[in-house]
mmCIF file of C-alpha atoms (C1' of nucleotides) in Angstrom:
data_model
loop_
_atom_site.group_PDB
_atom_site.id
_atom_site.type_symbol
_atom_site.label_atom_id
_atom_site.label_comp_id
_atom_site.label_asym_id
_atom_site.label_seq_id
_atom_site.Cartn_x
_atom_site.Cartn_y
_atom_site.Cartn_z
ATOM 1 C CA MET A 1 25.186 182.518 302.650
ATOM 2 C CA ALA A 2 21.718 181.538 303.280
ATOM 3 C CA ALA A 3 20.498 184.020 300.865
ATOM 4 C CA VAL A 4 22.633 182.705 298.148
ATOM 5 C CA ARG A 5 21.653 179.226 298.736
ATOM 6 C CA SER A 6 18.045 180.001 298.761
ATOM 7 C CA ARG A 7 18.288 182.133 295.773
ATOM 8 C CA ALA A 8 19.523 179.373 293.692
ATOM 9 C CA GLY A 9 17.644 176.714 295.424
ATOM 10 C CA LEU A 10 14.091 177.594 294.544
ATOM 11 C CA ASP A 11 12.906 176.804 297.962
ATOM 12 C CA THR A 12 9.419 177.305 296.946
ATOM 13 C CA ILE A 13 9.230 174.061 295.200
ATOM 14 C CA PRO A 14 8.814 171.828 298.203
ATOM 15 C CA MET A 15 5.723 173.580 299.267
ATOM 16 C CA GLY A 16 3.949 170.342 299.454
ATOM 17 C CA THR A 17 6.133 169.180 302.232
ATOM 18 C CA GLU A 18 6.557 172.434 303.879
ATOM 19 C CA GLY A 19 2.973 172.902 304.550
ATOM 20 C CA GLN A 20 1.486 176.223 305.149
ATOM 21 C CA ASP A 21 4.622 178.021 305.757
ATOM 22 C CA GLY A 22 6.036 177.390 302.434
ATOM 23 C CA LEU A 23 2.880 178.066 300.678
ATOM 24 C CA GLN A 24 1.959 181.132 302.436
ATOM 25 C CA SER A 25 4.952 183.104 301.593
ATOM 26 C CA TYR A 26 4.871 181.757 298.173
ATOM 27 C CA MET A 27 1.567 183.301 297.607
ATOM 28 C CA GLN A 28 2.186 186.510 299.232
ATOM 29 C CA CYS A 29 5.140 187.223 297.229
ATOM 30 C CA CYS A 30 3.613 186.392 294.002
ATOM 31 C CA GLY A 31 0.531 188.341 294.190
ATOM 32 C CA GLN A 32 -1.587 187.785 291.220
ATOM 33 C CA GLU A 33 0.865 185.476 289.749
ATOM 34 C CA GLY A 34 -0.384 183.133 292.294
ATOM 35 C CA VAL A 35 -3.604 183.166 290.443
ATOM 36 C CA SER A 36 -2.138 182.037 287.282
ATOM 37 C CA MET A 37 -0.379 179.397 289.146
ATOM 38 C CA GLN A 38 -3.342 177.956 290.782
ATOM 39 C CA LYS A 39 -5.388 178.122 287.706
ATOM 40 C CA LYS A 40 -2.870 176.163 285.948
ATOM 41 C CA MET A 41 -2.600 173.631 288.596
ATOM 42 C CA ASN A 42 -6.247 173.184 288.635
ATOM 43 C CA SER A 43 -5.900 172.009 285.166
ATOM 44 C CA GLY A 44 -7.753 174.938 283.883
ATOM 45 C CA PRO A 45 -7.556 176.106 280.335
ATOM 46 C CA GLY A 46 -4.098 177.220 281.043
ATOM 47 C CA ILE A 47 -3.227 178.527 277.644
ATOM 48 C CA GLU A 48 -3.548 182.024 278.683
ATOM 49 C CA TRP A 49 -1.633 181.555 281.848
ATOM 50 C CA SER A 50 1.096 179.327 280.837
ATOM 51 C CA ALA A 51 3.081 182.243 279.623
ATOM 52 C CA ASP A 52 3.498 183.504 283.123
ATOM 53 C CA VAL A 53 4.838 180.449 284.642
ATOM 54 C CA SER A 54 8.441 180.803 283.894
ATOM 55 C CA ALA A 55 8.659 184.362 284.911
ATOM 56 C CA GLN A 56 6.622 183.717 287.914
ATOM 57 C CA GLN A 57 8.872 181.024 289.102
ATOM 58 C CA THR A 58 11.903 183.136 288.918
ATOM 59 C CA ASN A 59 10.286 185.815 290.882
ATOM 60 C CA LEU A 60 9.265 183.277 293.277
ATOM 61 C CA SER A 61 12.584 182.018 294.125
ATOM 62 C CA PHE A 62 13.827 185.457 294.744
ATOM 63 C CA SER A 63 11.239 186.905 296.898
ATOM 64 C CA HIS A 64 10.955 183.823 298.858
ATOM 65 C CA SER A 65 14.553 183.453 299.578
ATOM 66 C CA SER A 66 14.902 184.124 303.214
ATOM 67 C CA ARG A 67 12.292 181.751 304.316
ATOM 68 C CA VAL A 68 14.151 178.632 303.756
ATOM 69 C CA ASP A 69 16.260 178.512 306.776
ATOM 70 C CA LEU A 70 13.558 179.175 309.176
ATOM 71 C CA PRO A 71 13.701 176.554 311.796
ATOM 72 C CA TYR A 72 10.153 177.185 312.584
ATOM 73 C CA ARG A 73 7.786 174.807 310.980
ATOM 74 C CA SER A 74 4.129 174.814 311.239
ATOM 75 C CA PRO A 75 3.282 171.557 312.885
ATOM 76 C CA GLU A 76 0.324 170.757 310.772
ATOM 77 C CA SER A 77 0.725 169.807 307.193
ATOM 78 C CA VAL A 78 -1.935 170.812 304.807
ATOM 79 C CA GLU A 79 -3.416 168.989 301.941
ATOM 80 C CA MET A 80 -2.797 170.203 298.469
ATOM 81 C CA ASP A 81 -6.402 170.908 297.910
ATOM 82 C CA GLU A 82 -6.568 173.000 300.900
ATOM 83 C CA ILE A 83 -3.614 174.914 299.795
ATOM 84 C CA MET A 84 -5.029 175.462 296.444
ATOM 85 C CA ALA A 85 -8.206 176.665 297.902
ATOM 86 C CA ALA A 86 -6.411 179.045 300.083
ATOM 87 C CA MET A 87 -4.434 180.324 297.201
ATOM 88 C CA VAL A 88 -7.505 181.071 295.278
ATOM 89 C CA LEU A 89 -8.921 182.759 298.233
ATOM 90 C CA THR A 90 -5.986 184.902 298.767
ATOM 91 C CA SER A 91 -5.401 185.813 295.246
ATOM 92 C CA LEU A 92 -8.949 186.841 294.879
ATOM 93 C CA SER A 93 -9.090 188.950 297.917
ATOM 94 C CA CYS A 94 -5.787 190.650 297.503
ATOM 95 C CA SER A 95 -5.373 193.343 295.028
ATOM 96 C CA PRO A 96 -2.136 193.309 293.132
ATOM 97 C CA VAL A 97 -1.419 196.753 294.294
ATOM 98 C CA VAL A 98 -1.053 195.643 297.797
ATOM 99 C CA GLN A 99 0.813 192.543 297.150
ATOM 100 C CA SER A 100 3.318 193.662 294.706
ATOM 101 C CA PRO A 101 4.934 196.373 296.695
ATOM 102 C CA PRO A 102 7.587 195.776 299.169
ATOM 103 C CA GLN A 103 8.887 192.376 298.948
ATOM 104 C CA ARG A 104 11.839 192.448 301.082
ATOM 105 C CA ASP A 105 13.166 195.372 302.888
ATOM 106 C CA LEU A 106 16.267 196.324 304.610
ATOM 107 C CA LEU A 107 15.624 197.189 308.109
ATOM 108 C CA PRO A 108 17.902 199.917 309.126
ATOM 109 C CA GLY A 109 17.416 198.954 312.657
ATOM 110 C CA ASP A 110 18.582 195.491 312.088
ATOM 111 C CA MET A 111 21.599 196.603 310.315
ATOM 112 C CA GLU A 112 22.697 198.639 313.178
ATOM 113 C CA CYS A 113 22.494 195.980 315.715
ATOM 114 C CA CYS A 114 24.458 193.483 313.811
ATOM 115 C CA GLY A 115 27.673 195.271 314.215
ATOM 116 C CA GLY A 116 28.404 194.189 317.693
ATOM 117 C CA GLU A 117 28.069 190.553 317.073
ATOM 118 C CA LEU A 118 30.379 190.573 314.206
ATOM 119 C CA SER A 119 33.099 192.527 315.747
ATOM 120 C CA ASP A 120 34.340 189.819 317.980
ATOM 121 C CA SER A 121 34.304 187.142 315.423
ATOM 122 C CA GLY A 122 37.983 187.247 315.105
ATOM 123 C CA SER A 123 39.465 184.020 314.050
ATOM 124 C CA SER A 124 42.826 182.537 313.854
ATOM 125 C CA GLY A 125 44.907 183.267 310.884
ATOM 126 C CA TYR A 126 45.992 186.264 309.135
ATOM 127 C CA TRP A 127 43.079 188.567 309.188
ATOM 128 C CA SER A 128 42.470 188.204 312.807
ATOM 129 C CA TRP A 129 42.423 191.823 313.455
ATOM 130 C CA ASP A 130 39.388 193.344 311.941
ATOM 131 C CA HIS A 131 37.776 190.224 310.929
ATOM 132 C CA GLY A 132 34.358 191.109 311.950
ATOM 133 C CA SER A 133 33.912 193.645 309.362
ATOM 134 C CA VAL A 134 35.851 192.022 306.681
ATOM 135 C CA SER A 135 34.690 188.536 306.779
ATOM 136 C CA PRO A 136 30.958 188.697 306.357
ATOM 137 C CA ALA A 137 31.020 187.021 303.088
ATOM 138 C CA PRO A 138 27.294 186.643 302.794
ATOM 139 C CA SER A 139 26.903 190.284 302.241
ATOM 140 C CA PRO A 140 27.307 190.009 298.522
ATOM 141 C CA SER A 141 24.227 187.970 298.408
ATOM 142 C CA VAL A 142 22.353 190.735 300.039
ATOM 143 C CA THR A 143 23.432 193.018 297.383
ATOM 144 C CA GLU A 144 22.236 190.773 294.751
ATOM 145 C CA MET A 145 18.970 190.295 296.366
ATOM 146 C CA ASP A 146 18.409 193.926 296.706
ATOM 147 C CA ARG A 147 19.060 194.550 293.152
ATOM 148 C CA SER A 148 17.111 191.686 291.868
ATOM 149 C CA SER A 149 14.106 192.164 293.976
ATOM 150 C CA GLY A 150 13.552 195.631 292.824
ATOM 151 C CA GLN A 151 13.356 198.579 295.085
ATOM 152 C CA LEU A 152 13.607 198.841 298.723
ATOM 153 C CA THR A 153 10.532 200.202 300.162
ATOM 154 C CA ASP A 154 10.534 200.750 303.797
ATOM 155 C CA GLU A 155 7.042 201.850 304.112
ATOM 156 C CA GLY A 156 5.526 200.589 307.224
ATOM 157 C CA LEU A 157 8.400 198.585 308.362
ATOM 158 C CA HIS A 158 9.356 200.891 311.062
ATOM 159 C CA MET A 159 5.982 200.705 312.596
ATOM 160 C CA GLU A 160 5.904 198.124 315.251
ATOM 161 C CA LEU A 161 9.234 196.563 315.397
ATOM 162 C CA ASP A 162 9.858 197.751 318.843
ATOM 163 C CA GLN A 163 6.648 196.967 320.467
ATOM 164 C CA ALA A 164 6.278 193.685 318.794
ATOM 165 C CA ALA A 165 9.724 192.625 319.653
ATOM 166 C CA CYS A 166 8.545 191.376 322.970
ATOM 167 C CA GLU A 167 5.530 189.537 321.880
ATOM 168 C CA GLU A 168 6.024 185.864 321.799
ATOM 169 C CA PRO A 169 8.830 183.672 322.920
ATOM 170 C CA GLU A 170 8.227 181.428 320.030
ATOM 171 C CA ALA A 171 8.651 184.159 317.585
ATOM 172 C CA ARG A 172 11.740 185.110 319.400
ATOM 173 C CA ARG A 173 13.136 181.752 318.819
ATOM 174 C CA CYS A 174 12.648 182.140 315.181
ATOM 175 C CA LYS A 175 14.052 185.527 315.270
ATOM 176 C CA SER A 176 17.186 184.400 316.836
ATOM 177 C CA LEU A 177 18.003 182.475 313.764
ATOM 178 C CA SER A 178 16.392 184.520 311.135
ATOM 179 C CA ARG A 179 15.496 187.882 312.377
ATOM 180 C CA GLY A 180 12.336 188.241 310.460
ATOM 181 C CA ALA A 181 9.519 190.637 310.460
ATOM 182 C CA TYR A 182 6.124 189.854 309.229
ATOM 183 C CA ARG A 183 4.120 192.078 307.072
ATOM 184 C CA CYS A 184 0.444 191.890 306.779
ATOM 185 C CA LEU A 185 -0.584 191.516 303.216
ATOM 186 C CA TRP A 186 -4.141 192.289 303.731
ATOM 187 C CA PRO A 187 -5.214 194.852 301.197
ATOM 188 C CA GLY A 188 -4.493 198.232 302.523
ATOM 189 C CA CYS A 189 -2.981 197.057 305.731
ATOM 190 C CA GLY A 190 0.695 196.419 305.399
ATOM 191 C CA LYS A 191 1.249 196.241 309.066
ATOM 192 C CA VAL A 192 4.533 194.862 310.184
ATOM 193 C CA LEU A 193 5.167 192.819 313.234
ATOM 194 C CA THR A 194 8.186 190.999 314.362
ATOM 195 C CA SER A 195 6.305 188.140 315.777
ATOM 196 C CA ARG A 196 4.657 185.545 313.705
ATOM 197 C CA VAL A 197 2.083 184.824 316.284
ATOM 198 C CA GLY A 198 1.388 188.431 316.696
ATOM 199 C CA MET A 199 0.878 188.756 313.034
ATOM 200 C CA LYS A 200 -1.463 185.854 312.989
ATOM 201 C CA ARG A 201 -3.429 187.337 315.739
ATOM 202 C CA HIS A 202 -3.498 190.618 313.975
ATOM 203 C CA ILE A 203 -4.836 189.078 310.843
ATOM 204 C CA ARG A 204 -7.255 186.880 312.590
ATOM 205 C CA ILE A 205 -8.753 189.601 314.632
ATOM 206 C CA LEU A 206 -8.598 192.541 312.360
ATOM 207 C CA HIS A 207 -9.025 191.032 308.969
ATOM 208 C CA LEU A 208 -10.534 187.651 309.335
ATOM 209 C CA GLY A 209 -12.724 188.945 312.025
ATOM 210 C CA GLY A 210 -12.860 186.381 314.695
ATOM 211 C CA GLY A 211 -11.150 183.254 315.735
ATOM 212 C CA SER A 212 -12.860 180.532 313.868
ATOM 213 C CA GLU A 213 -10.921 177.420 313.176
ATOM 214 C CA GLN A 214 -10.924 178.217 309.572
ATOM 215 C CA SER A 215 -9.385 181.584 309.978
ATOM 216 C CA HIS A 216 -6.828 180.004 312.161
ATOM 217 C CA ARG A 217 -5.298 178.502 309.170
ATOM 218 C CA GLU A 218 -5.974 181.229 306.803
ATOM 219 C CA GLU A 219 -4.089 183.942 308.516
ATOM 220 C CA ASP A 220 -0.960 182.341 307.372
ATOM 221 C CA PHE A 221 -1.760 183.409 303.926
ATOM 222 C CA TYR A 222 -2.137 187.002 304.703
ATOM 223 C CA TYR A 223 1.226 187.847 305.913
ATOM 224 C CA THR A 224 4.631 187.516 304.593
ATOM 225 C CA GLU A 225 7.878 187.336 306.304
ATOM 226 C CA ILE A 226 10.289 190.109 305.812
ATOM 227 C CA SER A 227 13.429 188.482 306.741
ATOM 228 C CA SER A 228 16.365 190.539 307.734
ATOM 229 C CA GLU A 229 18.762 187.757 308.259
ATOM 230 C CA ASP A 230 20.552 188.998 305.282
ATOM 231 C CA GLU A 231 21.224 192.314 306.736
ATOM 232 C CA GLU A 232 22.461 190.988 309.945
ATOM 233 C CA THR A 233 25.620 189.996 308.303
ATOM 234 C CA ALA A 234 26.190 193.321 306.777
ATOM 235 C CA PRO A 235 28.974 195.256 308.338
ATOM 236 C CA PRO A 236 27.620 198.329 309.980
ATOM 237 C CA SER A 237 30.667 200.399 309.723
ATOM 238 C CA PRO A 238 32.598 201.448 306.688
ATOM 239 C CA ALA A 239 34.996 198.771 307.439
ATOM 240 C CA PRO A 240 37.469 197.680 304.871
ATOM 241 C CA SER A 241 36.198 194.900 302.829
ATOM 242 C CA PHE A 242 37.914 192.912 300.224
ATOM 243 C CA SER A 243 34.929 191.039 299.164
ATOM 244 C CA SER A 244 32.961 193.236 296.935
ATOM 245 C CA GLY A 245 29.474 193.653 298.097
ATOM 246 C CA ALA A 246 29.970 194.330 301.712
ATOM 247 C CA TRP A 247 29.956 197.980 301.101
ATOM 248 C CA THR A 248 27.002 197.740 298.892
ATOM 249 C CA SER A 249 24.925 196.091 301.461
ATOM 250 C CA CYS A 250 25.409 198.746 304.008
ATOM 251 C CA SER A 251 25.084 201.574 301.673
ATOM 252 C CA SER A 252 22.140 200.834 299.537
ATOM 253 C CA THR A 253 21.274 204.466 299.594
ATOM 254 C CA GLN A 254 24.609 206.067 299.367
ATOM 255 C CA SER A 255 26.142 204.002 296.684
ATOM 256 C CA GLN A 256 24.421 204.912 293.530
ATOM 257 C CA SER A 257 27.014 204.056 291.031
ATOM 258 C CA THR A 258 27.073 200.861 289.166
ATOM 259 C CA PRO A 259 28.489 197.832 290.831
ATOM 260 C CA GLY A 260 31.010 197.323 288.175
ATOM 261 C CA HIS A 261 32.414 200.693 288.714
ATOM 262 C CA GLN A 262 32.627 200.236 292.398
ATOM 263 C CA ASP A 263 34.914 197.364 292.070
ATOM 264 C CA THR A 264 37.462 199.603 290.640
ATOM 265 C CA SER A 265 36.805 202.467 292.893
ATOM 266 C CA VAL A 266 37.353 200.300 295.857
ATOM 267 C CA GLN A 267 40.899 200.137 294.901
ATOM 268 C CA SER A 268 41.367 203.814 295.098
ATOM 269 C CA THR A 269 39.689 205.296 298.063
ATOM 270 C CA PRO A 270 38.734 202.398 300.225
ATOM 271 C CA LEU A 271 42.070 200.990 299.573
ATOM 272 C CA SER A 272 43.508 203.474 301.874
ATOM 273 C CA GLN A 273 41.586 201.723 304.536
ATOM 274 C CA SER A 274 41.887 198.226 303.444
ATOM 275 C CA ALA A 275 45.454 198.377 302.520
ATOM 276 C CA PRO A 276 46.766 198.572 306.009
ATOM 277 C CA SER A 277 45.100 195.371 306.849
ATOM 278 C CA SER A 278 47.048 193.616 304.265
ATOM 279 C CA VAL A 279 50.079 195.276 305.567
ATOM 280 C CA TRP A 280 49.394 194.016 309.002
ATOM 281 C CA GLN A 281 48.708 190.660 307.736
ATOM 282 C CA ILE A 282 51.890 190.548 305.867
ATOM 283 C CA HIS A 283 53.950 191.854 308.603
ATOM 284 C CA THR A 284 52.536 189.648 311.205
ATOM 285 C CA GLU A 285 52.726 186.510 309.297
ATOM 286 C CA HIS A 286 55.970 185.848 310.907
ATOM 287 C CA LEU A 287 56.471 187.444 314.155
ATOM 288 C CA TYR A 288 60.029 188.135 313.534
ATOM 289 C CA GLN A 289 58.990 190.266 310.655
ATOM 290 C CA ALA A 290 56.504 192.208 312.606
ATOM 291 C CA CYS A 291 58.959 193.026 315.239
ATOM 292 C CA ALA A 292 60.201 196.225 316.646
ATOM 293 C CA PRO A 293 61.356 198.026 313.586
ATOM 294 C CA ILE A 294 58.343 197.479 311.496
ATOM 295 C CA GLN A 295 56.056 198.020 314.353
ATOM 296 C CA VAL A 296 57.450 201.369 315.051
ATOM 297 C CA THR A 297 57.226 202.440 311.552
ATOM 298 C CA VAL A 298 53.818 201.339 310.711
ATOM 299 C CA SER A 299 51.637 202.552 313.440
ATOM 300 C CA PRO A 300 52.903 206.053 313.924
ATOM 301 C CA GLY A 301 54.562 206.322 310.609
ATOM 302 C CA SER A 302 51.450 206.263 308.530
ATOM 303 C CA PRO A 303 49.000 208.564 310.191
ATOM 304 C CA THR A 304 46.978 208.577 307.068
ATOM 305 C CA PHE A 305 45.236 205.372 307.661
ATOM 306 C CA CYS A 306 46.623 203.783 310.701
ATOM 307 C CA THR A 307 44.540 205.515 313.263
ATOM 308 C CA TRP A 308 43.022 202.271 314.301
ATOM 309 C CA SER A 309 44.437 200.505 317.216
ATOM 310 C CA LEU A 310 46.558 197.536 316.722
ATOM 311 C CA PRO A 311 45.422 194.308 318.165
ATOM 312 C CA GLY A 312 47.422 192.759 320.864
ATOM 313 C CA GLY A 313 48.824 190.262 318.499
ATOM 314 C CA VAL A 314 50.784 192.815 316.657
ATOM 315 C CA GLN A 315 52.317 194.167 319.745
ATOM 316 C CA GLN A 316 55.651 192.771 319.346
ATOM 317 C CA LYS A 317 57.649 191.307 322.035
ATOM 318 C CA PRO A 318 61.029 192.731 322.859
ATOM 319 C CA GLN A 319 62.737 191.188 320.010
ATOM 320 C CA ILE A 320 66.239 192.135 320.699
ATOM 321 C CA PRO A 321 67.664 190.549 323.757
ATOM 322 C CA PRO A 322 69.548 192.761 326.130
ATOM 323 C CA SER A 323 72.705 190.901 325.465
ATOM 324 C CA ARG A 324 73.030 192.528 322.128
ATOM 325 C CA SER A 325 76.358 193.972 321.330
ATOM 326 C CA ARG A 326 76.737 197.591 320.449
ATOM 327 C CA SER A 327 76.705 197.088 316.760
ATOM 328 C CA VAL A 328 73.377 195.488 317.006
ATOM 329 C CA SER A 329 71.590 198.441 318.382
ATOM 330 C CA VAL A 330 73.174 200.602 315.796
ATOM 331 C CA GLY A 331 71.875 198.430 313.096
ATOM 332 C CA GLU A 332 68.435 198.598 314.471
ATOM 333 C CA GLN A 333 68.435 202.288 314.695
ATOM 334 C CA TRP A 334 69.518 202.522 311.190
ATOM 335 C CA LEU A 335 66.867 200.183 310.196
ATOM 336 C CA GLN A 336 64.188 202.058 311.976
ATOM 337 C CA ARG A 337 64.725 205.276 310.211
ATOM 338 C CA ASN A 338 65.501 203.919 306.845
ATOM 339 C CA SER A 339 64.125 200.929 305.226
ATOM 340 C CA THR A 340 61.018 200.087 307.015
ATOM 341 C CA PRO A 341 58.803 202.871 305.840
ATOM 342 C CA THR A 342 59.553 202.176 302.281
ATOM 343 C CA ARG A 343 58.985 198.600 302.819
ATOM 344 C CA SER A 344 55.640 198.791 304.391
ATOM 345 C CA GLN A 345 54.337 201.090 301.785
ATOM 346 C CA THR A 346 55.529 198.938 299.025
ATOM 347 C CA MET A 347 53.885 195.966 300.447
ATOM 348 C CA SER A 348 50.637 197.673 301.130
ATOM 349 C CA ALA A 349 50.390 198.381 297.495
ATOM 350 C CA SER A 350 49.770 194.778 296.790
ATOM 351 C CA PRO A 351 46.383 193.859 298.121
ATOM 352 C CA SER A 352 46.944 190.186 298.303
ATOM 353 C CA ARG A 353 49.751 188.656 300.136
ATOM 354 C CA GLY A 354 49.584 185.696 297.902
ATOM 355 C CA HIS A 355 52.401 185.902 295.473
ATOM 356 C CA CYS A 356 54.167 189.049 296.178
ATOM 357 C CA SER A 357 57.273 187.022 296.433
ATOM 358 C CA PHE A 358 59.233 189.070 294.068
ATOM 359 C CA ARG A 359 62.720 188.458 295.094
ATOM 360 C CA LYS A 360 64.406 191.709 295.312
ATOM 361 C CA GLY A 361 67.905 191.348 294.226
ATOM 362 C CA ARG A 362 70.486 190.919 296.795
ATOM 363 C CA GLY A 363 70.700 194.045 298.791
ATOM 364 C CA GLU A 364 73.881 195.777 299.450
ATOM 365 C CA ALA A 365 73.427 195.951 303.115
ATOM 366 C CA LYS A 366 75.436 193.543 305.087
ATOM 367 C CA LYS A 367 73.376 191.090 306.842
ATOM 368 C CA CYS A 368 73.904 189.489 310.120
ATOM 369 C CA ARG A 369 75.705 186.657 308.560
ATOM 370 C CA LYS A 370 78.254 188.869 307.039
ATOM 371 C CA VAL A 371 78.540 191.179 309.915
ATOM 372 C CA TYR A 372 78.942 188.597 312.555
ATOM 373 C CA GLY A 373 79.974 185.673 310.564
ATOM 374 C CA VAL A 374 78.698 182.199 310.883
ATOM 375 C CA GLU A 375 80.760 181.566 313.939
ATOM 376 C CA ARG A 376 78.845 184.158 315.871
ATOM 377 C CA ARG A 377 75.548 183.089 314.676
ATOM 378 C CA ASP A 378 73.987 183.559 318.061
ATOM 379 C CA GLN A 379 74.337 187.244 317.538
ATOM 380 C CA TRP A 380 72.334 187.266 314.403
ATOM 381 C CA CYS A 381 68.900 188.584 314.429
ATOM 382 C CA THR A 382 66.317 185.946 314.771
ATOM 383 C CA ALA A 383 65.271 186.308 311.216
ATOM 384 C CA CYS A 384 68.708 185.620 310.007
ATOM 385 C CA ARG A 385 69.037 182.722 312.310
ATOM 386 C CA TRP A 386 65.923 181.321 310.855
ATOM 387 C CA LYS A 387 67.009 182.031 307.387
ATOM 388 C CA LYS A 388 64.413 184.637 306.935
ATOM 389 C CA ALA A 389 64.727 188.128 305.666
ATOM 390 C CA CYS A 390 67.051 189.922 307.913
ATOM 391 C CA GLN A 391 65.246 192.340 310.059
ATOM 392 C CA ARG A 392 68.194 194.012 311.535
ATOM 393 C CA PHE A 393 69.787 195.074 308.330
ATOM 394 C CA PRO A 394 67.063 195.203 305.820
ATOM 395 C CA ASP A 395 67.800 196.386 302.373
ATOM 396 C "C1'" DC B 1 80.175 179.120 295.930
ATOM 397 C "C1'" DA B 2 78.447 182.321 299.434
ATOM 398 C "C1'" DT B 3 74.671 184.636 300.644
ATOM 399 C "C1'" DG B 4 69.765 185.981 301.391
ATOM 400 C "C1'" DC B 5 65.469 184.407 302.281
ATOM 401 C "C1'" DC B 6 60.898 182.071 300.727
ATOM 402 C "C1'" DG B 7 58.099 178.273 301.648
ATOM 403 C "C1'" DG B 8 57.031 174.994 304.545
ATOM 404 C "C1'" DG B 9 57.687 171.517 308.207
ATOM 405 C "C1'" DA B 10 58.294 170.397 313.176
ATOM 406 C "C1'" DT B 11 57.312 171.265 317.859
ATOM 407 C "C1'" DA C 1 53.917 180.958 318.089
ATOM 408 C "C1'" DT C 2 58.473 179.648 317.642
ATOM 409 C "C1'" DC C 3 62.185 177.432 315.573
ATOM 410 C "C1'" DC C 4 64.482 175.296 311.893
ATOM 411 C "C1'" DC C 5 65.855 173.940 307.269
ATOM 412 C "C1'" DG C 6 65.425 172.661 302.143
ATOM 413 C "C1'" DG C 7 66.034 174.739 298.286
ATOM 414 C "C1'" DC C 8 65.986 178.498 295.093
ATOM 415 C "C1'" DA C 9 67.636 183.044 293.411
ATOM 416 C "C1'" DT C 10 71.165 186.083 293.115
ATOM 417 C "C1'" DG C 11 75.792 188.008 292.718
#
DNA sequence: CATGCCGGGAT
DNA sequence: ATCCCGGCATG
């Protein structure tokens, strides 16, 4: 979500109000483009530069994306002049080679650890069962970002994530919301730390050489945040996903084919996985439909894809009261071995439960009403009593 | 018209 | 979640 928002929202604009934070990343990401920018702003002879502006801005918004939501704000606000000065400084000292490379990377580590959190995010409603992996809607945005921001270069990212993870509480706080890493942009450095403070210190000591007041501010301009908040929503496992993009996000390396193609392919192979979910959903919509017969059929009946365990919700209650007459049990048995399998498969074919309300013509099977008659309505199956599709004598 | 059951409301 | 019913489709 955040990614999407930020993508569109050109968060870089409000740099004046954001202070250093906004600016810093702005610069880092833009590399030499920053130069053109500042030149222009300084009311220079911008003819030569003006051409860049548009392109630059687009780039900007992209690379900068993940910063927006950072709760962390540098307390001090900086004057425009100061910012400009810093920009010049940075742009001059940084070679394009160093700046251009990795803009935003996927941290494999981060991706792994996000699985747990998601798994329990079950919610009410139909998809309660595997929600964690299905729901992460934001994932598509990740995909887009990846594509748009060029290649994923992991160089250096792996370096200090572990050690730095325990650096500063403050950084932790930030991390909790936007698990970011910070990459040093100093020419030839590229060091990555997970803590902002740590990164500052790194820059101050190693690159700025000392702890002068001046450098205190400047270090902000020499690192960029590599946010991984995007990835954290990506499903770690090959879970079924109906929203295109989820798979892409967690398989940036394995999925080489074009996105367009994937959409279709999802229907074939992954469908085998995703389909059941829809089946569950459909069958559980009304408990009376998900009762004994269907239950029995679905879980063991389709070994192909139903290896997963059913959630408690699907466990049906003993639907048929003990007081059932003989004919009742017969009907159920018949039902169990006949209709249900066909039914479930048919339904699974339709991915969306939405309007699969094709009314099958009136079946030949006698329903409870006919069998027992209205006068013995209490012997009907619950579905029939509720004027639902008869579950005892399905068609 | 009788029947089957979807869609939706009530609790 | 459970129960019920209006109303439509079908034969």
